[in-house]
Amino acid sequence: MSDTQPATGGQASQPSSFRHPLFRVLADEFRVSHDTLNEINEELAGRMPALADLKALLLHHEVSTPDVLQQGVARMFGLEFIPSLDDAEISPEFTASIPIRYAKKFMFFPTRMTDEELWVAVENPDVLDPIEDVGRRFKRRIRQVVSTHQAILSLINRAYDRADATTDQVFEVIDAASSVDAGSPWGIEEPEDLIDAHDEEPIKKLLNNILYQAAKSNTSDVHIDANSSEVVVRFRVDGVLHNTLTLPKGIQRTLINRIKIMSRLDISQRGLPQDGRTLILIGGRKIDIRVSTMPTVFEEKAVMRLLYQDQDLFGLEQLGMPEQIYTKLSQLVKQTGGIILVSGPTGSGKTTTLYGALNEIDRHSLNIMTIEDPVEYKMAGYVQIEVNPKVGLTFANALRSVLRQDPDVIMVGEMRDQETAMIAIQAALTGHTVFSTVHTNSAPATIARLVDMGVEPYLISSSLMAVLAQRLVRRICDNCREEIPVNLALLMELGIEKTEQSGWKSIYHGKGCANCNGTGYQGRVGLFEMLVMTEPVKSILLKTNDANQIRDVAVSDGMLSMRKAGQQLVRDGVTTIEEILHATRED
C-alpha cells in the first residue's frame, strides 16, 4: 500500500457536500483540501464526467498523486488496491486471447486465475464491458482489483514481450531483404509503440528489435558500425560499449536507410554527415532519439543517442555526493548573482546535475530559463530553448535574448567560447544566477580554461561561485558482489599511503552474473570534486592560471579531490579500484 493513509481527524470531521463520491473519499479519507476540491467542483458546473476524465482533471490541478488517486478509486468502489503487479501470474491463454491493443485501450489485464474466478487488475473500474467480455471468454467470475496506470502497463508489456526472437531467425528474414520502404517516416507527434508494431518489412523488424533491446538494457547510445565483411551493432551501457549483434554486410545500406527515413534524413546523400531526430514509443516509454550518420571507408556509420523521456530527474541529495559537497552546493544554488559551473567529459551526467541544482530552486516564484543543445528533458515550470546554429540561434545569441526576458536563473548548456562566457559573466555581475558546463577534466582545469578563452582572471574571481567536476563510475553488481583480498600495489596507485594500508583488509568486486551480463557491474554512481572560490583561491588566480597550483591551494583550503572521494567509494564497496583509477587518471 502507499505511504498515504486515510485520515482519522482534521478535515475528516468536516461534512462533505461534494456531488462526486471520489471527491468525498479524497476529502474525508486522504486529507485533500476542501477548498481545492470545491474550486474543481465549481469548474465542473454540475457535470459528472467519466472517471478517467475526472482523474485527469484532478491531476492537472495537482490535487494529489496518481497513487493516491487510485487508492481513492479503490476505496470508492470497495475494491482492493495493489500498487505493484510484479508477482502477477502471466498465462499464455491471456496473451493468445486478449489483443495487446485491446488491453492497453481499456488498461486492464488478468493477474491470476482459479477454476472459478479470474482476478483482473484495472485502472478504471467503471469500464465494465471489456472486463465482462473477458469473464465470458474464460467462463469465470471476475474479481477486480485496482492498480496504477504504470503498473498495469508494465504488466501488459511483460506479457506481450515479442522481441525475444533468436538471432538466427532475424538473419533468415534479413538475408532476403533488398530494399527499404521509403514511405512516410515514423511520426514524431504520435509514434507507434514498437511492442504493438506489426511491420512485415524485415528491415523494420530488425531495427525495431535493436531499439527494443537497447531500451530494455537502458542503453545510452546505439552504434551501427561496419568493416569489409560485416555490420556490428554495439550498445553503450553504463558508459561502456558492448558488441551486441553481428549482421551480414549486405544489409548495411538498407539498415542505414531505414534509420535515415525514421529520423527524416536524406537517403540519397551518403557523402556528407547528417543529423536528425525522432521520437518513438517502446513499452509505453517515450524515447527521443538523436541520430548522426557519418561516411566512412566502409560506407556509412550511424549512432543513435537514446534520451528516455520518462526518467525521473534527481534532486541533489539523490546524486550520491559526499556530504560536504552536497551541503555547500545546496547553499550556493540558492544564492543570487553568480556562476556555478559543472565540468566533465561527455556522458558524465552534467545535465542531470544541473537539473538537480535547478530542482533546489522554487520555480514557481522565479523565472528559470534554459538554453540547451539539445533539450534532453522537457520539464514543466522552466522556459527551455534549444539552440539552432543553422538559423543563427547560438548559445551567445540566445543568452543575449534571454537577458531581455527578465530571468532570475539561467542555465546555459555549455560555455564553448569567449563570447558566451563573457555574456554569462555580465549576467552574473548584474544579479542573475547562471548555471553552465565546461568540457574539462577537473575543477581547477575549468578555471584555467576560462582564462584560455580570454576571460580576465579578475572577472572570474568576482563572478564565479564554484566549479563542480564529476565523472560516472560503474557500480559493483549487487547480485554477484563478493569480498576479495586487497591488492597493495593498487592501493598505492589509488593514493593510500603505507601507514593507512593496515585498515584495508579487503575490498569488493563483482564476479559476473546474468543480471550484469557477466561484467560484474550494474548501474553507475557519481564521483565529484568541488572547488569553491574562497579568498585563497581568488588570490592565487590573480597570480597564475596554472591548474596544478590552483589545485594545491584549493586542497589545502579544504577541497575534497575526486581521487579522495573515490577512495571512500571503494572502501564502502560501491565500486572497484580499477574504476576509480580509470576515472581519476588526471589526479
XYZ file of C-alpha atoms in Angstrom:
587
model
C 0.000 0.000 0.000
C 1.056 3.620 -0.439
C 2.563 5.572 2.444
C -0.511 7.816 2.315
C -3.022 6.636 4.891
C -6.664 7.615 5.360
C -7.174 10.490 7.690
C -8.501 9.919 11.171
C -9.078 13.541 12.086
C -8.711 17.097 10.810
C -10.679 17.587 7.642
C -12.362 14.201 8.006
C -14.539 15.726 10.734
C -15.939 18.308 8.300
C -19.134 17.359 6.475
C -18.591 16.525 2.786
C -21.040 18.131 0.379
C -19.384 17.056 -2.839
C -21.563 15.561 -5.507
C -18.999 13.098 -6.853
C -18.177 10.246 -4.454
C -14.456 10.381 -5.363
C -14.301 13.955 -4.050
C -15.843 12.810 -0.777
C -13.356 9.955 -0.421
C -10.378 12.215 -1.138
C -11.572 14.876 1.298
C -12.671 12.570 4.117
C -10.047 9.844 3.972
C -6.955 11.261 2.238
C -6.793 14.815 3.657
C -7.178 16.518 0.274
C -8.001 20.213 0.662
C -11.732 21.005 0.720
C -11.040 24.411 -0.828
C -9.221 22.906 -3.809
C -11.913 20.314 -4.363
C -14.611 22.977 -4.130
C -12.884 25.001 -6.859
C -12.828 21.962 -9.155
C -16.407 21.145 -8.195
C -17.464 24.612 -9.328
C -15.467 24.227 -12.536
C -17.444 21.075 -13.340
C -20.686 23.114 -13.062
C -22.832 20.101 -12.211
C -21.344 17.822 -14.902
C -20.490 14.241 -13.981
C -17.522 13.347 -16.235
C -16.234 9.820 -16.745
C -13.850 8.614 -14.074
C -10.809 8.805 -16.375
C -11.607 12.428 -17.295
C -12.187 13.352 -13.670
C -8.840 11.894 -12.595
C -7.086 13.773 -15.405
C -8.663 17.000 -14.152
C -7.584 16.305 -10.566
C -4.027 15.553 -11.682
C -3.976 18.707 -13.794
C -4.807 20.720 -10.680
C -2.124 18.788 -8.750
C -4.704 17.751 -6.166
C -2.859 14.535 -5.398
C -0.517 11.904 -6.799
C -1.640 9.159 -9.219
C -1.067 6.541 -6.496
C -3.314 8.310 -4.000
C -5.997 8.889 -6.629
C -6.021 5.184 -7.441
C -6.318 4.368 -3.737
C -9.289 6.703 -3.607
C -10.846 4.991 -6.637
C -10.394 1.601 -4.992
C -11.988 2.866 -1.760
C -14.879 4.409 -3.704
C -15.675 1.098 -5.431
C -14.913 -1.045 -2.374
C -12.060 -2.842 -4.157
C -8.557 -3.857 -3.161
C -5.699 -1.561 -4.234
C -2.487 -3.294 -5.387
C 0.344 -0.832 -6.179
C 2.704 -3.440 -7.689
C 1.889 -6.258 -10.127
C 5.388 -7.726 -10.319
C 4.148 -11.045 -8.908
C 1.206 -11.406 -11.303
C 0.746 -14.787 -12.980
C 1.052 -14.332 -16.736
C -0.718 -17.089 -18.648
C -0.210 -17.705 -22.397
C -4.003 -18.126 -22.550
C -4.438 -14.437 -21.798
C -1.997 -13.145 -24.415
C -3.418 -15.539 -27.005
C -6.987 -14.396 -26.369
C -6.649 -10.698 -25.480
C -5.064 -8.438 -28.147
C -2.475 -6.066 -26.710
C -4.194 -3.020 -28.209
C -7.453 -4.025 -26.522
C -5.728 -4.432 -23.147
C -3.958 -1.074 -23.488
C -7.055 0.731 -24.726
C -9.066 -0.218 -21.633
C -5.989 -0.555 -19.369
C -6.652 -3.909 -17.725
C -5.013 -7.314 -17.549
C -5.690 -10.615 -15.702
C -3.308 -11.343 -12.836
C -4.495 -14.727 -11.504
C -6.968 -17.466 -12.396
C -8.570 -20.315 -10.444
C -11.190 -22.838 -11.551
C -13.982 -20.406 -10.713
C -12.532 -16.895 -10.540
C -10.382 -14.587 -12.618
C -8.587 -11.672 -10.940
C -8.229 -8.649 -13.228
C -6.177 -5.520 -12.464
C -7.962 -2.411 -13.738
C -7.277 1.307 -13.799
C -10.904 2.447 -14.054
C -13.446 0.019 -12.539
C -16.336 1.850 -14.217
C -15.297 0.462 -17.632
C -17.207 -2.818 -17.353
C -17.900 -4.122 -20.866
C -14.382 -5.297 -21.777
C -13.935 -6.903 -18.339
C -17.213 -8.774 -18.656
C -16.179 -9.941 -22.139
C -13.043 -11.465 -20.626
C -15.116 -13.199 -17.955
C -17.388 -14.718 -20.591
C -14.447 -15.814 -22.705
C -12.769 -17.627 -19.818
C -16.104 -18.719 -18.258
C -15.139 -17.460 -14.828
C -16.429 -14.956 -12.312
C -14.476 -11.665 -12.427
C -12.751 -10.249 -9.336
C -11.498 -6.710 -9.987
C -8.538 -5.154 -8.183
C -7.355 -1.568 -8.718
C -3.768 -0.694 -9.634
C -1.879 2.230 -11.149
C -1.623 3.014 -14.842
C 2.125 2.366 -14.878
C 1.871 -0.954 -13.018
C -0.778 -2.280 -15.431
C 1.129 -1.008 -18.465
C 4.320 -2.721 -17.264
C 2.397 -5.969 -16.768
C 0.933 -5.772 -20.288
C 4.354 -5.097 -21.784
C 5.897 -8.053 -19.950
C 3.096 -10.315 -21.081
C 3.407 -9.344 -24.738
C 7.162 -9.236 -24.954
C 7.517 -10.307 -28.547
C 11.028 -9.053 -29.146
C 12.976 -12.078 -27.922
C 13.370 -13.665 -31.349
C 16.600 -15.609 -31.814
C 19.430 -14.131 -33.822
C 19.148 -16.923 -36.392
C 15.528 -16.055 -37.055
C 16.481 -12.421 -37.630
C 19.190 -13.433 -40.087
C 16.776 -15.640 -42.040
C 14.436 -12.773 -42.814
C 17.167 -10.160 -43.227
C 19.107 -12.079 -45.864
C 16.065 -11.808 -48.112
C 15.761 -8.046 -47.641
C 16.936 -5.954 -50.546
C 15.059 -2.700 -50.214
C 13.502 -0.414 -47.655
C 10.080 1.133 -47.755
C 10.589 4.832 -48.388
C 7.067 5.745 -47.321
C 6.172 8.220 -44.633
C 8.588 8.225 -41.680
C 7.603 7.408 -38.140
C 5.734 10.400 -36.802
C 7.245 12.470 -34.037
C 3.878 13.556 -32.672
C 2.085 10.187 -32.442
C 4.638 7.373 -32.732
C 3.512 3.761 -32.705
C 4.612 1.631 -29.780
C 7.205 -0.790 -31.130
C 5.751 -3.581 -28.999
C 2.469 -3.112 -30.898
C 4.134 -2.871 -34.311
C 3.183 -5.427 -36.956
C 5.642 -4.440 -39.689
C 6.117 -7.125 -42.293
C 9.176 -5.436 -43.812
C 12.188 -7.423 -42.477
C 14.447 -4.379 -42.086
C 11.819 -2.612 -39.982
C 11.519 -5.688 -37.776
C 15.279 -5.739 -37.305
C 15.540 -2.056 -36.377
C 12.531 -2.320 -34.045
C 14.194 -5.283 -32.354
C 17.504 -3.437 -31.974
C 15.793 -0.414 -30.413
C 13.665 -2.582 -28.128
C 16.689 -4.463 -26.817
C 18.550 -1.163 -26.385
C 15.724 0.326 -24.314
C 15.427 -2.878 -22.297
C 19.072 -2.601 -21.213
C 18.932 1.208 -20.676
C 21.416 1.785 -23.474
C 22.526 5.386 -23.922
C 23.900 5.047 -27.470
C 23.483 2.514 -30.279
C 26.367 2.255 -32.763
C 25.904 0.713 -36.210
C 29.488 0.039 -37.343
C 30.787 -1.837 -40.355
C 34.000 -3.299 -41.742
C 34.742 -5.015 -45.036
C 32.780 -8.164 -44.179
C 30.083 -7.477 -41.573
C 27.947 -4.978 -39.693
C 28.371 -4.770 -35.908
C 25.713 -3.358 -33.564
C 27.126 -2.078 -30.274
C 25.293 -0.746 -27.212
C 26.809 1.714 -24.746
C 25.616 0.581 -21.321
C 26.916 2.233 -18.137
C 29.426 4.140 -20.265
C 30.994 1.068 -21.900
C 30.404 -0.211 -25.448
C 29.392 -3.874 -25.825
C 29.157 -5.873 -29.047
C 25.511 -6.936 -29.210
C 24.784 -8.236 -32.701
C 26.674 -9.103 -35.894
C 24.811 -8.796 -39.201
C 25.599 -9.550 -42.852
C 27.456 -6.793 -44.702
C 24.800 -6.798 -47.424
C 22.168 -5.140 -45.238
C 24.268 -2.149 -44.143
C 22.909 0.343 -46.661
C 19.324 -0.868 -46.174
C 19.576 -0.580 -42.389
C 21.168 2.889 -42.547
C 18.460 3.992 -44.991
C 15.754 2.820 -42.595
C 17.381 4.825 -39.778
C 17.524 7.867 -42.064
C 13.865 7.544 -43.021
C 12.914 7.198 -39.378
C 14.792 10.397 -38.496
C 13.782 12.327 -41.641
C 17.202 12.466 -43.278
C 18.099 12.372 -46.980
C 18.689 8.754 -48.020
C 20.242 9.858 -51.310
C 23.023 11.785 -49.547
C 25.770 9.352 -48.498
C 28.866 11.530 -48.827
C 28.199 14.041 -46.018
C 27.413 13.716 -42.298
C 23.766 14.195 -41.360
C 21.975 14.791 -38.051
C 18.331 14.038 -37.323
C 15.944 13.017 -34.609
C 12.774 11.058 -33.973
C 10.505 10.128 -31.086
C 9.478 6.518 -30.517
C 7.430 4.562 -28.006
C 8.703 1.288 -26.587
C 6.529 -0.407 -23.993
C 4.854 2.892 -23.208
C 8.219 4.655 -22.716
C 8.815 7.775 -24.792
C 12.355 7.846 -26.157
C 13.791 10.810 -28.022
C 16.429 9.516 -30.453
C 19.170 11.773 -31.818
C 20.656 10.273 -34.990
C 24.045 11.013 -36.538
C 25.315 9.425 -39.756
C 28.898 9.657 -40.986
C 30.541 8.495 -44.236
C 33.481 6.136 -43.619
C 35.759 3.982 -45.770
C 33.270 1.132 -45.204
C 30.232 3.208 -46.240
C 28.134 4.956 -43.587
C 28.142 4.585 -39.812
C 25.142 5.573 -37.677
C 24.957 6.450 -33.994
C 21.631 6.796 -32.190
C 21.569 8.525 -28.798
C 18.583 7.464 -26.697
C 17.105 10.065 -24.343
C 14.492 8.485 -22.082
C 11.702 10.994 -21.526
C 10.187 9.026 -18.623
C 13.308 9.132 -16.487
C 12.840 10.903 -13.188
C 15.222 13.770 -12.633
C 17.191 13.503 -9.431
C 17.486 16.104 -6.729
C 20.969 16.984 -5.488
C 20.513 14.773 -2.433
C 19.966 11.742 -4.693
C 23.141 12.121 -6.756
C 25.403 10.458 -4.181
C 27.617 13.456 -3.455
C 29.842 13.457 -0.354
C 28.062 15.285 2.458
C 30.414 18.278 2.494
C 29.953 18.851 -1.255
C 26.173 18.436 -1.138
C 25.802 20.814 1.828
C 27.889 23.570 0.242
C 26.372 23.200 -3.243
C 22.787 23.269 -1.960
C 23.626 26.561 -0.226
C 25.266 28.092 -3.294
C 22.452 27.310 -5.740
C 20.066 29.396 -3.637
C 22.306 32.461 -3.753
C 21.749 35.183 -6.339
C 24.260 36.787 -8.639
C 26.958 34.300 -9.563
C 28.028 31.416 -11.785
C 28.169 27.720 -10.906
C 29.937 25.536 -13.465
C 29.800 21.760 -13.840
C 32.692 20.161 -15.700
C 33.392 16.714 -17.056
C 33.559 14.731 -20.286
C 30.561 13.943 -22.492
C 28.222 11.490 -20.796
C 29.387 12.232 -17.255
C 25.955 13.372 -16.065
C 26.491 17.147 -16.149
C 22.951 17.895 -17.377
C 21.460 15.668 -14.673
C 23.423 17.574 -12.033
C 22.358 20.946 -13.451
C 18.699 19.946 -13.327
C 19.239 18.610 -9.818
C 20.527 22.072 -8.890
C 17.524 23.734 -10.543
C 15.225 21.446 -8.541
C 16.596 23.078 -5.380
C 15.141 26.420 -6.512
C 11.500 27.470 -6.261
C 10.474 27.517 -9.940
C 7.016 28.915 -9.125
C 8.300 32.242 -7.795
C 11.281 32.639 -10.146
C 11.681 32.873 -13.913
C 14.031 29.990 -14.770
C 15.217 29.782 -18.388
C 17.471 27.185 -20.008
C 19.461 27.238 -23.261
C 20.439 23.736 -24.340
C 21.776 21.683 -27.255
C 19.690 19.574 -27.298
C 16.928 19.882 -24.682
C 17.284 16.441 -23.093
C 14.499 16.691 -20.504
C 11.313 18.617 -21.200
C 10.206 19.975 -17.825
C 7.142 21.909 -16.719
C 7.903 25.165 -14.943
C 11.023 26.002 -16.976
C 11.338 28.051 -20.162
C 13.527 25.811 -22.321
C 15.231 26.969 -25.525
C 17.052 24.689 -27.979
C 19.908 26.272 -29.911
C 19.828 26.088 -33.711
C 23.076 27.365 -35.281
C 21.635 26.844 -38.802
C 19.339 29.824 -38.258
C 21.788 31.806 -36.109
C 20.420 30.791 -32.689
C 23.718 30.094 -30.927
C 24.328 29.944 -27.179
C 25.606 33.538 -27.218
C 22.701 34.926 -29.279
C 20.113 33.018 -27.237
C 21.702 34.211 -23.984
C 21.518 37.854 -25.122
C 17.830 37.486 -25.871
C 17.129 35.609 -22.627
C 18.543 38.507 -20.631
C 15.726 40.649 -22.045
C 13.138 38.175 -20.702
C 13.548 39.190 -17.039
C 15.170 35.906 -15.934
C 16.135 35.108 -12.354
C 18.062 31.911 -13.090
C 19.657 30.942 -16.411
C 21.036 27.546 -17.351
C 23.398 27.601 -20.341
C 24.040 24.131 -21.724
C 27.728 24.781 -22.405
C 30.289 27.594 -22.366
C 32.030 26.962 -25.679
C 33.619 30.305 -26.449
C 34.680 33.662 -25.049
C 31.524 35.409 -26.258
C 29.182 33.080 -24.330
C 31.416 33.182 -21.249
C 31.549 37.000 -21.219
C 27.781 37.391 -21.572
C 27.271 34.848 -18.739
C 29.721 36.746 -16.522
C 27.997 40.065 -17.203
C 24.667 38.411 -16.347
C 26.104 37.116 -13.073
C 27.567 40.518 -12.190
C 24.147 42.139 -12.710
C 22.419 39.842 -10.223
C 21.436 36.753 -12.245
C 22.265 33.208 -11.193
C 23.874 31.275 -14.050
C 24.458 27.514 -14.296
C 26.562 26.103 -17.109
C 29.007 23.361 -18.129
C 32.552 23.258 -19.452
C 34.315 20.257 -21.006
C 37.359 19.955 -18.741
C 38.794 17.115 -16.689
C 38.912 18.748 -13.258
C 37.628 21.725 -11.300
C 40.975 23.649 -11.313
C 41.358 22.992 -15.067
C 37.990 24.680 -15.611
C 39.303 27.967 -14.250
C 42.390 27.650 -16.454
C 40.122 27.002 -19.458
C 38.166 30.216 -18.830
C 41.409 32.201 -18.774
C 42.494 30.458 -22.002
C 39.184 31.556 -23.563
C 40.229 35.156 -22.950
C 38.299 35.893 -19.748
C 40.197 38.148 -17.357
C 41.058 36.495 -14.006
C 39.526 39.378 -12.014
C 36.187 38.805 -13.775
C 36.337 35.089 -12.931
C 37.097 35.725 -9.263
C 34.264 38.244 -8.926
C 31.566 36.243 -10.743
C 32.339 32.529 -10.285
C 30.946 30.913 -7.117
C 32.111 27.317 -7.590
C 33.115 24.621 -10.067
C 31.826 21.080 -9.646
C 33.794 18.442 -11.580
C 32.322 14.987 -11.967
C 32.675 11.549 -13.501
C 30.468 8.481 -13.588
C 31.953 5.170 -12.434
C 30.311 1.768 -12.629
C 28.707 0.262 -9.537
C 29.534 -3.249 -8.442
C 26.607 -5.544 -9.240
C 24.679 -6.219 -6.015
C 23.761 -9.714 -7.189
C 27.328 -11.015 -7.602
C 29.243 -8.680 -5.273
C 31.896 -10.511 -3.272
C 34.794 -9.725 -0.954
C 38.350 -10.252 -2.215
C 41.825 -9.725 -0.699
C 43.246 -6.252 -1.151
C 45.972 -5.635 -3.745
C 48.612 -3.467 -2.049
C 50.073 -2.270 -5.343
C 46.639 -0.996 -6.434
C 46.177 0.670 -3.041
C 49.434 2.548 -3.552
C 48.287 3.614 -7.017
C 44.980 4.768 -5.526
C 46.930 7.061 -3.202
C 46.608 5.095 0.041
C 49.828 5.625 1.985
C 51.567 2.659 3.607
C 50.693 3.986 7.062
C 46.978 3.779 6.143
C 47.006 0.414 4.388
C 46.631 -1.591 7.610
C 42.971 -0.560 7.724
C 42.321 -2.074 4.279
C 41.954 -5.830 4.766
C 39.651 -6.489 1.825
C 37.765 -4.822 -0.998
C 34.877 -5.869 -3.233
C 34.299 -6.738 -6.847
C 31.591 -8.358 -8.967
C 32.413 -11.845 -10.198
C 29.882 -11.607 -13.068
C 26.351 -12.988 -13.355
C 23.304 -12.998 -15.632
C 22.000 -9.774 -14.067
C 25.071 -7.790 -15.170
C 25.784 -9.758 -18.369
C 28.977 -11.088 -16.828
C 30.576 -7.655 -16.381
C 30.441 -7.508 -12.573
C 28.944 -4.016 -12.787
C 25.392 -2.713 -12.902
C 24.475 0.967 -12.902
C 26.723 3.940 -12.225
C 27.471 6.347 -9.401
C 28.812 9.893 -9.449
C 32.334 10.899 -8.466
C 32.660 14.581 -7.530
C 35.066 17.331 -6.537
C 34.018 20.911 -5.895
C 36.261 23.959 -5.960
C 34.690 26.901 -4.129
C 36.019 30.349 -4.943
C 37.362 31.122 -1.489
C 39.731 34.047 -0.817
C 42.909 31.872 -1.069
C 41.743 30.522 -4.455
C 40.919 34.023 -5.712
C 44.336 35.239 -4.602
C 46.255 32.519 -6.441
C 44.108 33.046 -9.564
C 45.186 36.689 -9.735
C 48.814 35.462 -9.768
C 48.610 32.434 -12.055
C 46.154 30.311 -14.011
C 48.201 27.124 -13.635
C 45.698 24.338 -12.795
C 48.165 22.457 -10.565
C 48.892 25.474 -8.383
C 45.179 26.290 -8.126
C 44.536 22.649 -7.142
C 47.195 22.742 -4.397
C 45.698 25.879 -2.862
C 42.141 24.530 -3.117
C 43.054 21.209 -1.494
C 44.886 22.957 1.342
C 41.751 25.096 1.769
C 39.514 22.036 2.167
C 38.649 20.801 -1.338
C 37.955 17.052 -1.480
C 39.564 15.705 -4.646
C 37.885 13.140 -6.887
C 40.567 10.590 -6.032
C 39.838 11.013 -2.306
C 36.086 10.694 -2.908
C 36.797 7.565 -4.950
C 38.781 6.026 -2.112
C 35.693 6.197 0.084
C 33.507 4.581 -2.610
C 35.981 1.689 -2.831
C 36.078 1.286 0.945
C 32.250 1.262 1.065
C 32.142 -1.491 -1.559
C 30.312 0.674 -4.095
C 32.878 0.375 -6.891
C 36.324 -1.034 -7.626
C 39.824 0.433 -7.509
C 40.148 -0.082 -11.264
C 37.116 2.101 -11.933
C 38.438 4.925 -9.728
C 41.900 4.784 -11.293
C 40.402 4.926 -14.773
C 38.158 7.889 -13.908
C 40.735 9.922 -11.968
C 43.901 9.450 -14.018
C 44.274 13.270 -14.032
C 44.867 13.139 -10.267
